[in-house]
Amino acid sequence: MDVAIVGASGYTGGELLRLLAFHKEANVVSITSRRFKGEKVYKVHPHLRKFYDLTFTEDVKDADVVFTALPHGTSMKVVPEFLERGMRVIDLSGDYRFEDLSIYEKYYKIKHTGLPNVKIVYGLTEIYREEIKKAQLISNPGCFPTGAILALYPLVKEGIIEENIIIDAKTGITGAGANPSERTHFPFVNEDIIAYNITTHRHKPEIEKELRKVNNKIKVSFVPHLSPINRGILTTIHGFLKEKIDNEELIEIYKKFYKNDIFIRIYKDIPKLSYVRGSNFCDIGGFGIDGKNLIVISAIDNLIKGASGQAIQNMNVMFGIDESEGLMNVPINP
Amino acid sequence: MDVAIVGASGYTGGELLRLLAFHKEANVVSITSRRFKGEKVYKVHPHLRKFYDLTFTEDVKDADVVFTALPHGTSMKVVPEFLERGMRVIDLSGDYRFEDLSIYEKYYKIKHTGLPNVKIVYGLTEIYREEIKKAQLISNPGCFPTGAILALYPLVKEGIIEENIIIDAKTGITGAGANPSERTHFPFVNEDIIAYNITTHRHKPEIEKELRKVNNKIKVSFVPHLSPINRGILTTIHGFLKEKIDNEELIEIYKKFYKNDIFIRIYKDIPKLSYVRGSNFCDIGGFGIDGKNLIVISAIDNLIKGASGQAIQNMNVMFGIDESEGLMNVPINP
Amino acid sequence: MDVAIVGASGYTGGELLRLLAFHKEANVVSITSRRFKGEKVYKVHPHLRKFYDLTFTEDVKDADVVFTALPHGTSMKVVPEFLERGMRVIDLSGDYRFEDLSIYEKYYKIKHTGLPNVKIVYGLTEIYREEIKKAQLISNPGCFPTGAILALYPLVKEGIIEENIIIDAKTGITGAGANPSERTHFPFVNEDIIAYNITTHRHKPEIEKELRKVNNKIKVSFVPHLSPINRGILTTIHGFLKEKIDNEELIEIYKKFYKNDIFIRIYKDIPKLSYVRGSNFCDIGGFGIDGKNLIVISAIDNLIKGASGQAIQNMNVMFGIDESEGLMNVPINP
Amino acid sequence: MDVAIVGASGYTGGELLRLLAFHKEANVVSITSRRFKGEKVYKVHPHLRKFYDLTFTEDVKDADVVFTALPHGTSMKVVPEFLERGMRVIDLSGDYRFEDLSIYEKYYKIKHTGLPNVKIVYGLTEIYREEIKKAQLISNPGCFPTGAILALYPLVKEGIIEENIIIDAKTGITGAGANPSERTHFPFVNEDIIAYNITTHRHKPEIEKELRKVNNKIKVSFVPHLSPINRGILTTIHGFLKEKIDNEELIEIYKKFYKNDIFIRIYKDIPKLSYVRGSNFCDIGGFGIDGKNLIVISAIDNLIKGASGQAIQNMNVMFGIDESEGLMNVPINP
């Protein structure tokens, strides 16, 4: 099975390559980068030396599936062409995450050129597995939404918590991409924890949109924080219980909900980023109850379950391959 | 004015020494440490070389004021004696923070030996300045409560927010003290963000107790997180507005409330730890409003405004010295 | 093939388990820990949840090979018994690294109980592959010696550099093990670079001993530094050229020397820890020449090529398995 | 005394402002920044809020002394004008560090416009105090040369070590300035130690030039490393002793050499960055001796003794003010 990666010089591109290196079915045939065309892959990703001998090109070769790991606003310019060429597309940008384009345009501050005439499936594998199987175009979820929605879905589905939900998330700096900026300048983020885009972050409407499909009264308050670490998102959910429930019952609900999901691990302890680092797992735990207050914690590797790992998980589902193929990396701890 | 520091080998002891080095009125005459008695101060605090030539002793010399920087449970064993010797005491442990000793015993899991027969004042300087002037025994606030209460007080006082308040706090590792433990082991905390003691942290009842003096219906949900940094506490307050209010009005309320408080800085931007690192400031900002949701962020240096700096601020108030004497360190950024 | 891991609760034990999870030939049948006996493996190594269901025991089951991941001084107490039971042993401690026990006793300050009556092979795979095949007892190299000797061997072998060699090495904190201590206390090492044990580190005689087998006049000056990172050793070699040589010639010598070694990557650029993190590679590069001065840089993951990865590499060689089986992890960058 | 700071928006500019906030003689009257002209100082340096109410301008007001904290190549365009206006200048760039402009042009790859017709004094205060008193133009030393030369000067002066000297230095990322770049991108430097510019760094000829004034046969090999910390330079000197000497004798030589230098602290232990962080100290220690090999370690805060602090120290000397005025900050540890 042939795979192309468009925009392969960034972190998610590098991570797709890393994870696909020993995938039994997928074969990367084409990697593109405008900036690095003509360069060997290991000039940009020196860790991949000895694993790939590919050269970056500007044009995309035909493939069974193409991953678009491009900046927001750029994907929409190239995806329609790939679809026309008959390739299935897994888009890692935010361009196809909203059916309501006015929300996209408000939060991304980019004029949208319109959705293609195919069914677009939101690639949260655990929730949309059936739709993903047949999809032509997958819109891979944002990193924060992945950690937050997976931790919240059973609660919302079962009607356990009130509609007003608070999400306090902490992310590593790879979430900001491979391009240097003031916000990623080492002395700016090191020795600091930085709240940003409070009330205005793009991932807030993405989380709300998904949860509202289950309960349209859901209201999310979302505060992301930059943390001086490379990888990982720790999501602290603060909710309010509608009725008394105990810790064990809650865990049972989660275990039942995710009983067929190999990449979800549920437990009573509090998840740590090091438990999932380098892997496609989403660990969910904590389950603190104090009167009406409920606290649930989830941990993911933002570049894997929050991006490239989930994209490959979706590819596996789309092509009838074992869902965990290429993804059973054991987490690296410490 | 003579100062003694009991338990001077830890971080708060070292920080008291650092801050008092050029205090115009205070003169450190006695530092104690059981473990390091007989050692020069710079064997334990090498950064203080050339600033002090003191030697750790076991006994405490007479002084006008004694800072007790001891573990919880140890202060209560020595403070009564210091009071009897006629010394005023500023205690940095949790031993005198609760009038209701049953709360102390529940959260600290230590049997309390009883409160001395003097008025104990909770040393949150901005709130209790008048009582502090006359106090014999100051119970210096915990680090998390300092950042949280200062950010919440105007909201609660003015009745702006609902009683159910969520506090999501992130602290540097010096908050755990100078003694190595699993939780402070470098590879355990590095590259991680660690939620801990959700629903059971000692600082939750301390925050509640103070806010309930203003509104006894206040209910706090408190989730602390260890962050891989040395110093600083970032407190993200998630509250619910009772009525519509805008950003500017809120800022005005805060500015008015703290108009005489040199160490409180109020602004619209989001505070960062680097804006206060190494200083006695508490910066409060953010003021995100999204419908009923309100987000307020505060930043302090946990060892200074959250411990030793505030202790000296209290000493200044107690002895009629300019409140900022010895404390006008400019923050170190980066 | 059955594998036992003695002392499986530490970092190297956890890393052996991680790397063996999908090894095609090896099957972990026994993990021991005195402290955690009776506990499930994921109580100590939560990242391994879903990969193993093993329980720590005190006794060691029979196995084809046993890895001893024990503190220095403890290995020598148990290894003889394992050998008697007919198991081949790969020891990760320093106990069997010196034929001359007086050196061991001087640098480890432990009385040695004596070497067993089998041939002990120093497990630097690239150098001793043939001997390893038949070995009963492998003494797995120290982390610093691995990075240093691999970078120096071709230079010493070819007689390119003078005998007085300077090694300035920087290590992550996992090198100090999983037990908390003052030296691993987060605020002690964070925001610092710490030279330690200058002239007295145990790995200095280990490096010298190996290089002197090639040239017995070699004299090493070794300065290790703790760095505020989890994993990795960057070794900066400062040598003096005997004769003029250029960069390209040097690279050719290295490439030729390591032409059959899959885990050695040679290049002109300067290796970074992120190029090898999470993998068994030793990258060697830099090759700066300034008159007589030569600078060579190597990078390894201290827990993998510097410990558990190399141990498995040795196991593979011992049992005639493909040398890279279980070890072709792509490095994680960033 | 009036002070102007040209290029006050960077780290060294911010640090000059921080250190001068309570200087008894100096009064900052003018801060310039092309990019931020019209902005209040705390828009760029939020930590300075409440300490300054200055506004960035493009033009420089008359002052007794002007600090030029500009990029290399920019200083030389403006310094002549300041000198003509009768202001004494302390330049923090590399533009005036070489009398031999061909070396400057080779290492900085910038065409030099020529030296002004005044005596230029290299501002290593401890070495050139007398010349500094009368200087019109001070060329403030580079950060690496400060740590290296101070550690080496007594050795070279007393003829204790051989001419071939190896300097292995580790710096925090603020040394790269406030502008984001690939090299300062958080995920690039975090969890890594990065050797760079081996054999070609600009500070190598600066160190050599100074040491050759004492012994013109000195040959330096210099390897700098980026470390994932904000502040500090740890310099590991590897030298060769000409004759046997012991630890105590060496310390005596250093103590005698620096007996009048308040900012130099000499001791047997190994200096750590945290012992000097936030201060103008240069700590020198270690003094490891192993046969002919000698190891000396120095620690400085690169932004203070390595830049702005030393610049103010020079200003104090130039204007007959107490050398430590404004600079007696106690180091911040941790």
Short mmCIF file of N, CA and C in Angstrom, two decimals, chain C residues 164 166 168 170 187-188 191-196 198-199 204 219 221 223 225 227-230 234 236 238 240 270 272-274 277 286 288-290 293 295 297 334, chain D residues 164 166 168 170 187-188 191-196 198-199 204 219 221 223 225 227-230 234 236 238 240 270 272-274 277 286 288-290 293 295 297 334:
data_model
loop_
_atom_site.label_atom_id
_atom_site.label_comp_id
_atom_site.label_asym_id
_atom_site.label_seq_id
_atom_site.Cartn_x
_atom_site.Cartn_y
_atom_site.Cartn_z
N ASN C 164 47.51 11.02 25.53
CA ASN C 164 46.79 11.78 26.54
C ASN C 164 45.46 12.28 25.98
N ILE C 166 41.41 13.61 26.50
CA ILE C 166 40.49 14.29 27.41
C ILE C 166 39.06 13.98 27.00
N ASP C 168 35.20 14.90 27.95
CA ASP C 168 34.29 15.78 28.68
C ASP C 168 32.89 15.31 28.33
N LYS C 170 28.60 14.63 29.14
CA LYS C 170 27.40 15.23 29.73
C LYS C 170 26.30 14.18 29.73
N PRO C 187 15.28 20.49 42.00
CA PRO C 187 15.83 21.86 42.03
C PRO C 187 17.36 21.89 42.13
N PHE C 188 17.98 20.77 42.44
CA PHE C 188 19.44 20.75 42.50
C PHE C 188 20.05 20.69 41.10
N GLU C 191 18.21 23.68 35.69
CA GLU C 191 18.85 24.98 35.46
C GLU C 191 20.31 24.97 35.88
N ASP C 192 20.96 23.85 35.73
CA ASP C 192 22.36 23.76 36.11
C ASP C 192 23.07 22.75 35.21
N ILE C 193 24.36 22.83 35.19
CA ILE C 193 25.23 21.81 34.58
C ILE C 193 26.27 21.54 35.64
N ILE C 194 26.41 20.30 36.04
CA ILE C 194 27.16 20.02 37.25
C ILE C 194 28.32 19.06 36.99
N ALA C 195 29.51 19.59 37.03
CA ALA C 195 30.70 18.73 36.96
C ALA C 195 30.83 17.98 38.28
N TYR C 196 31.18 16.72 38.21
CA TYR C 196 31.30 15.96 39.46
C TYR C 196 32.36 14.88 39.31
N ILE C 198 35.41 14.79 39.33
CA ILE C 198 36.52 15.03 38.40
C ILE C 198 37.74 14.29 38.94
N THR C 199 38.38 13.58 38.08
CA THR C 199 39.58 12.73 38.32
C THR C 199 39.28 11.42 39.07
N LYS C 204 36.35 6.20 34.52
CA LYS C 204 37.67 6.54 33.98
C LYS C 204 38.56 5.30 33.87
N LYS C 219 46.33 7.51 28.43
CA LYS C 219 46.06 8.18 29.71
C LYS C 219 44.81 9.03 29.50
N SER C 221 41.83 11.64 30.88
CA SER C 221 41.30 12.56 31.88
C SER C 221 39.80 12.67 31.60
N VAL C 223 35.95 13.99 32.74
CA VAL C 223 35.10 14.87 33.55
C VAL C 223 33.65 14.70 33.14
N HIS C 225 29.54 15.43 33.58
CA HIS C 225 28.67 16.54 33.99
C HIS C 225 27.22 16.05 34.01
N SER C 227 23.43 16.84 33.51
CA SER C 227 22.69 17.83 32.73
C SER C 227 21.20 17.65 33.00
N PRO C 228 20.43 18.73 32.93
CA PRO C 228 19.02 18.65 33.30
C PRO C 228 18.16 18.06 32.19
N ILE C 229 18.42 16.83 31.86
CA ILE C 229 17.67 16.10 30.85
C ILE C 229 17.47 14.68 31.37
N ASN C 230 16.51 13.99 30.82
CA ASN C 230 16.26 12.62 31.27
C ASN C 230 17.28 11.62 30.74
N LEU C 234 26.16 12.88 25.85
CA LEU C 234 26.95 13.49 24.81
C LEU C 234 28.39 13.47 25.27
N THR C 236 32.18 14.60 24.48
CA THR C 236 33.06 15.45 23.69
C THR C 236 34.49 15.01 23.93
N HIS C 238 38.37 15.38 23.34
CA HIS C 238 39.41 16.32 22.93
C HIS C 238 40.72 15.54 22.83
N PHE C 240 44.66 14.92 20.57
CA PHE C 240 45.74 15.59 19.84
C PHE C 240 46.22 14.67 18.72
N ILE C 270 27.45 17.38 13.66
CA ILE C 270 27.63 17.13 15.09
C ILE C 270 26.42 16.38 15.62
N LYS C 272 23.49 15.01 17.95
CA LYS C 272 22.68 15.57 19.04
C LYS C 272 22.02 14.39 19.76
N LEU C 273 21.70 14.59 21.01
CA LEU C 273 21.03 13.51 21.76
C LEU C 273 19.70 13.14 21.13
N SER C 274 18.99 14.12 20.59
CA SER C 274 17.67 13.82 20.03
C SER C 274 17.76 12.93 18.79
N ARG C 277 17.82 9.43 20.77
CA ARG C 277 16.95 9.19 21.94
C ARG C 277 15.94 8.07 21.68
N GLY C 286 31.08 15.23 14.13
CA GLY C 286 31.83 16.42 14.52
C GLY C 286 33.16 16.47 13.79
N GLY C 288 36.03 17.80 14.39
CA GLY C 288 36.63 19.13 14.24
C GLY C 288 38.14 19.04 14.34
N ILE C 289 38.82 19.66 13.41
CA ILE C 289 40.29 19.65 13.43
C ILE C 289 40.79 21.08 13.42
N ASP C 290 41.65 21.40 14.37
CA ASP C 290 42.21 22.75 14.45
C ASP C 290 43.68 22.59 14.80
N ASN C 293 44.74 19.87 17.32
CA ASN C 293 43.58 19.51 18.13
C ASN C 293 42.50 18.82 17.31
N ILE C 295 38.54 17.16 17.70
CA ILE C 295 37.33 17.03 18.52
C ILE C 295 36.39 16.04 17.85
N ILE C 297 32.66 13.90 18.59
CA ILE C 297 31.49 13.91 19.46
C ILE C 297 30.70 12.63 19.24
N PRO C 334 11.46 15.42 18.13
CA PRO C 334 12.02 15.79 19.43
C PRO C 334 11.38 14.90 20.51
N ASN D 164 49.02 24.61 25.39
CA ASN D 164 47.84 24.06 24.71
C ASN D 164 46.71 23.84 25.72
N ILE D 166 42.53 23.43 26.66
CA ILE D 166 41.23 23.00 26.15
C ILE D 166 40.13 23.57 27.02
N ASP D 168 36.08 23.56 27.48
CA ASP D 168 34.82 22.92 27.13
C ASP D 168 33.74 23.66 27.92
N LYS D 170 29.70 25.26 28.60
CA LYS D 170 28.27 24.95 28.48
C LYS D 170 27.50 26.22 28.82
N PRO D 187 11.83 22.89 21.35
CA PRO D 187 12.03 21.42 21.18
C PRO D 187 13.38 21.06 20.56
N PHE D 188 14.09 22.04 20.02
CA PHE D 188 15.41 21.75 19.46
C PHE D 188 16.46 21.62 20.57
N GLU D 191 16.01 18.89 26.37
CA GLU D 191 16.40 17.47 26.44
C GLU D 191 17.59 17.18 25.53
N ASP D 192 18.46 18.15 25.39
CA ASP D 192 19.65 17.95 24.55
C ASP D 192 20.81 18.75 25.11
N ILE D 193 21.99 18.39 24.69
CA ILE D 193 23.21 19.17 24.93
C ILE D 193 23.86 19.26 23.56
N ILE D 194 24.11 20.47 23.10
CA ILE D 194 24.44 20.63 21.69
C ILE D 194 25.79 21.30 21.50
N ALA D 195 26.75 20.52 21.06
CA ALA D 195 28.05 21.11 20.70
C ALA D 195 27.87 21.87 19.39
N TYR D 196 28.50 23.02 19.28
CA TYR D 196 28.34 23.81 18.03
C TYR D 196 29.59 24.63 17.79
N ILE D 198 32.39 24.05 16.73
CA ILE D 198 33.66 23.54 17.23
C ILE D 198 34.76 24.01 16.28
N THR D 199 35.79 24.55 16.82
CA THR D 199 36.98 25.13 16.14
C THR D 199 36.74 26.49 15.49
N LYS D 204 36.73 32.05 20.58
CA LYS D 204 38.05 31.41 20.65
C LYS D 204 39.17 32.43 20.41
N LYS D 219 47.67 28.41 22.91
CA LYS D 219 46.84 27.87 21.84
C LYS D 219 45.59 27.30 22.52
N SER D 221 41.82 25.43 22.31
CA SER D 221 40.79 24.68 21.60
C SER D 221 39.50 24.89 22.38
N VAL D 223 35.31 24.45 22.68
CA VAL D 223 34.07 23.81 22.23
C VAL D 223 32.91 24.26 23.12
N HIS D 225 28.85 24.45 24.15
CA HIS D 225 27.67 23.57 24.11
C HIS D 225 26.46 24.36 24.56
N SER D 227 22.98 24.36 26.37
CA SER D 227 22.36 23.53 27.39
C SER D 227 20.94 24.04 27.64
N PRO D 228 20.04 23.13 28.01
CA PRO D 228 18.65 23.53 28.15
C PRO D 228 18.36 24.25 29.47
N ILE D 229 18.97 25.39 29.64
CA ILE D 229 18.79 26.23 30.82
C ILE D 229 18.74 27.67 30.36
N ASN D 230 18.20 28.53 31.18
CA ASN D 230 18.10 29.94 30.78
C ASN D 230 19.42 30.67 30.89
N LEU D 234 28.97 27.37 32.46
CA LEU D 234 29.92 26.56 33.20
C LEU D 234 31.09 26.28 32.26
N THR D 236 34.57 24.35 31.75
CA THR D 236 35.46 23.30 32.22
C THR D 236 36.79 23.45 31.48
N HIS D 238 40.46 22.23 30.73
CA HIS D 238 41.35 21.07 30.79
C HIS D 238 42.75 21.54 30.40
N PHE D 240 47.27 21.23 31.14
CA PHE D 240 48.36 20.32 31.51
C PHE D 240 49.37 21.07 32.36
N ILE D 270 33.37 22.22 43.63
CA ILE D 270 33.10 22.48 42.22
C ILE D 270 31.96 23.49 42.11
N LYS D 272 28.77 25.54 40.88
CA LYS D 272 27.54 25.22 40.15
C LYS D 272 26.93 26.53 39.67
N LEU D 273 26.16 26.45 38.60
CA LEU D 273 25.54 27.67 38.09
C LEU D 273 24.61 28.30 39.12
N SER D 274 23.94 27.46 39.91
CA SER D 274 23.00 28.03 40.88
C SER D 274 23.69 28.83 41.97
N ARG D 277 23.82 32.30 39.96
CA ARG D 277 22.67 32.78 39.16
C ARG D 277 22.08 34.08 39.72
N GLY D 286 37.00 23.57 41.86
CA GLY D 286 37.29 22.27 41.27
C GLY D 286 38.73 21.88 41.50
N GLY D 288 40.88 20.02 40.01
CA GLY D 288 41.20 18.60 39.98
C GLY D 288 42.57 18.37 39.37
N ILE D 289 43.35 17.57 40.04
CA ILE D 289 44.70 17.27 39.53
C ILE D 289 44.85 15.76 39.43
N ASP D 290 45.26 15.30 38.24
CA ASP D 290 45.44 13.87 38.03
C ASP D 290 46.70 13.71 37.19
N ASN D 293 47.40 16.25 34.36
CA ASN D 293 46.13 16.88 33.98
C ASN D 293 45.58 17.76 35.09
N ILE D 295 42.17 20.24 36.02
CA ILE D 295 40.82 20.65 35.66
C ILE D 295 40.40 21.79 36.58
N ILE D 297 37.19 24.70 37.07
CA ILE D 297 35.81 24.98 36.66
C ILE D 297 35.44 26.39 37.09
N PRO D 334 17.62 27.71 44.89
CA PRO D 334 17.61 27.31 43.48
C PRO D 334 16.87 28.37 42.66
#
